Each structure stands twice: as C-alpha cells, then as structure tokens.
C-alpha cells in the first residue's frame, strides 16, 4: 500500500511539474458586465451563460467563445442575494444556486429553475423556486465547529 501511495504522489508531482511548462494562451475574456462571474454553463457549442455573484441584478448573461455579449436575460421573480453556481440537467433546464452563506446566517437558501435560456423568447423569464435548509442547522449562525 505504501508503494502505491508513494507512486501516486510521484506521479502527481511529475504531472504538476509538467503542467507548469505549458504556455497559457488567453483566447477570450468575459464580457465586462460580468464583474464577478460566479457560475458558468455551456448550453450549446457557442452559447455560454454566466451570472454575477451576490447583490447584483438577477440576470443571466449569454456570450460566445470570443467573449462577445449576445444577450441578457432577467430572472423576473428572483433576487440575487448570493448567487453561487449555475448548472443544467439532462433536459437542459438551468439551475441558479442562491445559497451563498459564508456566515451561516441565511434561512432563505434556494435554487431557481428556468427552462433552457436558449429557448426563451424575450429578455425575461419567471423561475420556479426550490427552497431548502440544512436539517441539522438550528442556530443562525451555529457554533464554528457545527457550520456547513
């Protein structure tokens, strides 16, 4: 077992060293409206969606692989308290995670669900809401040792 662990550590170190020698080429930047991109999702070959982190407008921004802003979609019934991530399921529904909770004080954690934004006509959408909580959290905030 020690041999296997040692071998894995050596391979990891070699891999990291090898990666350091590769040049990094910037192909594109994010649109300037994404001042603090907090999640990103690709909906098709040249359609990328992202949103800003906490306290910003409840909007998704579509851009292409060159960084050109293509569209802005407002999530009409949402508030961006602390948006943290963006994901999609096998049916291409998008999920916006409004669950940023650094201080463990929030009682209103939720995920907004919208249809694939590429299929939405217009510049606004109404999301369904999935509210959740941590069943073991009873204090807001709990003691440091009990935080999620």
PDB file of C-alpha atoms in Angstrom:
ATOM      1  CA  UNK A   1       0.000   0.000   0.000  1.00  0.00           C
ATOM      2  CA  UNK A   2       2.837   2.412   0.866  1.00  0.00           C
ATOM      3  CA  UNK A   3       4.339   1.698  -2.552  1.00  0.00           C
ATOM      4  CA  UNK A   4       1.112   2.626  -4.331  1.00  0.00           C
ATOM      5  CA  UNK A   5       0.715   5.843  -2.336  1.00  0.00           C
ATOM      6  CA  UNK A   6       4.347   6.798  -2.997  1.00  0.00           C
ATOM      7  CA  UNK A   7       3.879   6.102  -6.696  1.00  0.00           C
ATOM      8  CA  UNK A   8       0.733   8.257  -6.832  1.00  0.00           C
ATOM      9  CA  UNK A   9       2.497  11.120  -5.066  1.00  0.00           C
ATOM     10  CA  UNK A  10       5.424  10.929  -7.503  1.00  0.00           C
ATOM     11  CA  UNK A  11       3.082  10.870 -10.495  1.00  0.00           C
ATOM     12  CA  UNK A  12       1.186  13.872  -9.132  1.00  0.00           C
ATOM     13  CA  UNK A  13       4.367  15.841  -8.589  1.00  0.00           C
ATOM     14  CA  UNK A  14       5.641  14.963 -12.055  1.00  0.00           C
ATOM     15  CA  UNK A  15       2.291  15.873 -13.621  1.00  0.00           C
ATOM     16  CA  UNK A  16       2.209  19.235 -11.855  1.00  0.00           C
ATOM     17  CA  UNK A  17       5.765  19.984 -12.888  1.00  0.00           C
ATOM     18  CA  UNK A  18       4.957  19.094 -16.484  1.00  0.00           C
ATOM     19  CA  UNK A  19       1.891  21.354 -16.485  1.00  0.00           C
ATOM     20  CA  UNK A  20       3.978  24.316 -15.344  1.00  0.00           C
ATOM     21  CA  UNK A  21       5.982  24.228 -18.572  1.00  0.00           C
ATOM     22  CA  UNK A  22       2.968  24.582 -20.852  1.00  0.00           C
ATOM     23  CA  UNK A  23       2.272  28.069 -22.200  1.00  0.00           C
ATOM     24  CA  UNK A  24      -1.062  29.677 -21.356  1.00  0.00           C
ATOM     25  CA  UNK A  25      -2.846  31.424 -24.179  1.00  0.00           C
ATOM     26  CA  UNK A  26      -5.826  33.641 -23.421  1.00  0.00           C
ATOM     27  CA  UNK A  27      -8.446  33.109 -26.128  1.00  0.00           C
ATOM     28  CA  UNK A  28     -11.105  35.499 -24.814  1.00  0.00           C
ATOM     29  CA  UNK A  29     -12.185  37.433 -21.762  1.00  0.00           C
ATOM     30  CA  UNK A  30     -15.561  37.626 -20.112  1.00  0.00           C
ATOM     31  CA  UNK A  31     -17.936  40.444 -21.052  1.00  0.00           C
ATOM     32  CA  UNK A  32     -17.440  43.492 -18.820  1.00  0.00           C
ATOM     33  CA  UNK A  33     -20.983  43.100 -17.416  1.00  0.00           C
ATOM     34  CA  UNK A  34     -19.676  40.015 -15.626  1.00  0.00           C
ATOM     35  CA  UNK A  35     -17.735  41.868 -12.963  1.00  0.00           C
ATOM     36  CA  UNK A  36     -17.805  38.885 -10.586  1.00  0.00           C
ATOM     37  CA  UNK A  37     -18.808  35.782 -12.519  1.00  0.00           C
ATOM     38  CA  UNK A  38     -19.922  33.174 -10.037  1.00  0.00           C
ATOM     39  CA  UNK A  39     -21.069  30.323 -12.264  1.00  0.00           C
ATOM     40  CA  UNK A  40     -20.834  29.330 -15.885  1.00  0.00           C
ATOM     41  CA  UNK A  41     -22.691  26.867 -18.082  1.00  0.00           C
ATOM     42  CA  UNK A  42     -22.434  25.990 -21.773  1.00  0.00           C
ATOM     43  CA  UNK A  43     -25.811  25.452 -23.425  1.00  0.00           C
ATOM     44  CA  UNK A  44     -24.574  24.673 -26.918  1.00  0.00           C
ATOM     45  CA  UNK A  45     -21.403  24.885 -28.965  1.00  0.00           C
ATOM     46  CA  UNK A  46     -21.112  28.670 -28.925  1.00  0.00           C
ATOM     47  CA  UNK A  47     -23.551  29.724 -26.215  1.00  0.00           C
ATOM     48  CA  UNK A  48     -22.122  30.282 -22.764  1.00  0.00           C
ATOM     49  CA  UNK A  49     -24.163  31.611 -19.821  1.00  0.00           C
ATOM     50  CA  UNK A  50     -22.973  33.150 -16.585  1.00  0.00           C
ATOM     51  CA  UNK A  51     -24.160  35.414 -13.788  1.00  0.00           C
ATOM     52  CA  UNK A  52     -22.672  37.707 -11.183  1.00  0.00           C
ATOM     53  CA  UNK A  53     -22.226  36.937  -7.518  1.00  0.00           C
ATOM     54  CA  UNK A  54     -24.042  38.421  -4.544  1.00  0.00           C
ATOM     55  CA  UNK A  55     -26.042  41.609  -4.550  1.00  0.00           C
ATOM     56  CA  UNK A  56     -26.060  42.125  -8.295  1.00  0.00           C
ATOM     57  CA  UNK A  57     -29.092  42.204 -10.582  1.00  0.00           C
ATOM     58  CA  UNK A  58     -30.900  38.876 -11.127  1.00  0.00           C
ATOM     59  CA  UNK A  59     -29.622  38.444 -14.666  1.00  0.00           C
ATOM     60  CA  UNK A  60     -28.004  35.761 -16.775  1.00  0.00           C
ATOM     61  CA  UNK A  61     -25.574  36.839 -19.466  1.00  0.00           C
ATOM     62  CA  UNK A  62     -25.066  34.920 -22.688  1.00  0.00           C
ATOM     63  CA  UNK A  63     -21.809  35.267 -24.573  1.00  0.00           C
ATOM     64  CA  UNK A  64     -19.923  33.367 -27.229  1.00  0.00           C
ATOM     65  CA  UNK A  65     -16.489  31.760 -27.176  1.00  0.00           C
ATOM     66  CA  UNK A  66     -14.879  35.054 -28.198  1.00  0.00           C
ATOM     67  CA  UNK A  67     -16.338  36.783 -25.114  1.00  0.00           C
ATOM     68  CA  UNK A  68     -18.892  38.805 -27.092  1.00  0.00           C
ATOM     69  CA  UNK A  69     -22.032  39.522 -25.045  1.00  0.00           C
ATOM     70  CA  UNK A  70     -25.015  38.181 -27.002  1.00  0.00           C
ATOM     71  CA  UNK A  71     -27.944  38.573 -24.648  1.00  0.00           C
ATOM     72  CA  UNK A  72     -29.065  39.495 -21.141  1.00  0.00           C
ATOM     73  CA  UNK A  73     -31.892  37.538 -19.523  1.00  0.00           C
ATOM     74  CA  UNK A  74     -33.610  38.873 -16.396  1.00  0.00           C
ATOM     75  CA  UNK A  75     -34.969  36.344 -13.911  1.00  0.00           C
ATOM     76  CA  UNK A  76     -38.054  38.395 -13.031  1.00  0.00           C
ATOM     77  CA  UNK A  77     -39.077  36.858  -9.715  1.00  0.00           C
ATOM     78  CA  UNK A  78     -35.562  36.312  -8.354  1.00  0.00           C
ATOM     79  CA  UNK A  79     -33.332  38.258  -6.012  1.00  0.00           C
ATOM     80  CA  UNK A  80     -29.596  37.788  -6.207  1.00  0.00           C
ATOM     81  CA  UNK A  81     -28.854  37.529  -2.505  1.00  0.00           C
ATOM     82  CA  UNK A  82     -25.735  35.426  -3.042  1.00  0.00           C
ATOM     83  CA  UNK A  83     -25.772  33.535  -6.332  1.00  0.00           C
ATOM     84  CA  UNK A  84     -23.010  30.966  -6.306  1.00  0.00           C
ATOM     85  CA  UNK A  85     -23.394  28.490  -9.145  1.00  0.00           C
ATOM     86  CA  UNK A  86     -25.124  27.654 -12.402  1.00  0.00           C
ATOM     87  CA  UNK A  87     -25.897  24.138 -13.666  1.00  0.00           C
ATOM     88  CA  UNK A  88     -28.159  22.306 -16.072  1.00  0.00           C
ATOM     89  CA  UNK A  89     -29.841  18.914 -16.130  1.00  0.00           C
ATOM     90  CA  UNK A  90     -30.287  16.376 -18.940  1.00  0.00           C
ATOM     91  CA  UNK A  91     -33.359  18.253 -20.204  1.00  0.00           C
ATOM     92  CA  UNK A  92     -31.300  21.490 -20.429  1.00  0.00           C
ATOM     93  CA  UNK A  93     -33.168  23.207 -17.565  1.00  0.00           C
ATOM     94  CA  UNK A  94     -30.890  25.681 -15.812  1.00  0.00           C
ATOM     95  CA  UNK A  95     -30.473  25.924 -12.047  1.00  0.00           C
ATOM     96  CA  UNK A  96     -29.224  29.076 -10.339  1.00  0.00           C
ATOM     97  CA  UNK A  97     -27.905  28.407  -6.856  1.00  0.00           C
ATOM     98  CA  UNK A  98     -28.774  31.244  -4.473  1.00  0.00           C
ATOM     99  CA  UNK A  99     -27.170  29.573  -1.490  1.00  0.00           C
ATOM    100  CA  UNK A 100     -24.091  31.624  -0.690  1.00  0.00           C
ATOM    101  CA  UNK A 101     -23.913  31.561   3.083  1.00  0.00           C
ATOM    102  CA  UNK A 102     -20.423  32.384   4.312  1.00  0.00           C
ATOM    103  CA  UNK A 103     -21.595  33.378   7.785  1.00  0.00           C
ATOM    104  CA  UNK A 104     -24.127  30.518   8.098  1.00  0.00           C
ATOM    105  CA  UNK A 105     -26.854  33.060   8.917  1.00  0.00           C
ATOM    106  CA  UNK A 106     -29.201  32.538   5.955  1.00  0.00           C
ATOM    107  CA  UNK A 107     -32.580  30.891   6.387  1.00  0.00           C
ATOM    108  CA  UNK A 108     -33.717  31.526   2.805  1.00  0.00           C
ATOM    109  CA  UNK A 109     -31.489  29.239   0.726  1.00  0.00           C
ATOM    110  CA  UNK A 110     -32.918  28.437  -2.687  1.00  0.00           C
ATOM    111  CA  UNK A 111     -32.303  27.271  -6.194  1.00  0.00           C
ATOM    112  CA  UNK A 112     -34.056  28.940  -9.116  1.00  0.00           C
ATOM    113  CA  UNK A 113     -35.026  26.683 -12.032  1.00  0.00           C
ATOM    114  CA  UNK A 114     -35.630  28.011 -15.551  1.00  0.00           C
ATOM    115  CA  UNK A 115     -36.003  26.349 -18.945  1.00  0.00           C
ATOM    116  CA  UNK A 116     -33.016  26.297 -21.262  1.00  0.00           C
ATOM    117  CA  UNK A 117     -32.390  30.039 -21.768  1.00  0.00           C
ATOM    118  CA  UNK A 118     -31.613  29.468 -25.457  1.00  0.00           C
ATOM    119  CA  UNK A 119     -35.286  28.530 -25.948  1.00  0.00           C
ATOM    120  CA  UNK A 120     -36.729  31.568 -24.146  1.00  0.00           C
ATOM    121  CA  UNK A 121     -38.080  34.333 -26.349  1.00  0.00           C
ATOM    122  CA  UNK A 122     -37.755  37.814 -24.959  1.00  0.00           C
ATOM    123  CA  UNK A 123     -35.423  39.087 -22.274  1.00  0.00           C
ATOM    124  CA  UNK A 124     -37.142  37.872 -19.110  1.00  0.00           C
ATOM    125  CA  UNK A 125     -38.165  34.612 -17.508  1.00  0.00           C
ATOM    126  CA  UNK A 126     -40.004  33.573 -14.348  1.00  0.00           C
ATOM    127  CA  UNK A 127     -38.248  30.848 -12.384  1.00  0.00           C
ATOM    128  CA  UNK A 128     -39.642  28.161 -10.182  1.00  0.00           C
ATOM    129  CA  UNK A 129     -38.101  28.107  -6.715  1.00  0.00           C
ATOM    130  CA  UNK A 130     -36.676  25.198  -4.780  1.00  0.00           C
ATOM    131  CA  UNK A 131     -36.245  26.221  -1.141  1.00  0.00           C
ATOM    132  CA  UNK A 132     -34.089  24.158   1.160  1.00  0.00           C
ATOM    133  CA  UNK A 133     -32.334  24.187   4.512  1.00  0.00           C
ATOM    134  CA  UNK A 134     -29.792  22.112   6.347  1.00  0.00           C
ATOM    135  CA  UNK A 135     -31.834  19.892   8.683  1.00  0.00           C
ATOM    136  CA  UNK A 136     -29.083  19.809  11.299  1.00  0.00           C
ATOM    137  CA  UNK A 137     -28.758  23.603  11.495  1.00  0.00           C
ATOM    138  CA  UNK A 138     -30.805  25.071  14.325  1.00  0.00           C
ATOM    139  CA  UNK A 139     -28.788  28.178  15.143  1.00  0.00           C
ATOM    140  CA  UNK A 140     -28.045  31.045  12.771  1.00  0.00           C
ATOM    141  CA  UNK A 141     -25.113  31.079  12.868  1.00  0.00           C
ATOM    142  CA  UNK A 142     -24.237  27.850  14.662  1.00  0.00           C
ATOM    143  CA  UNK A 143     -21.022  27.407  16.616  1.00  0.00           C
ATOM    144  CA  UNK A 144     -17.981  27.377  14.323  1.00  0.00           C
ATOM    145  CA  UNK A 145     -17.477  23.635  14.756  1.00  0.00           C
ATOM    146  CA  UNK A 146     -21.046  22.939  13.561  1.00  0.00           C
ATOM    147  CA  UNK A 147     -21.065  25.058  10.403  1.00  0.00           C
ATOM    148  CA  UNK A 148     -21.871  23.622   6.972  1.00  0.00           C
TER     149      UNK A 148
END
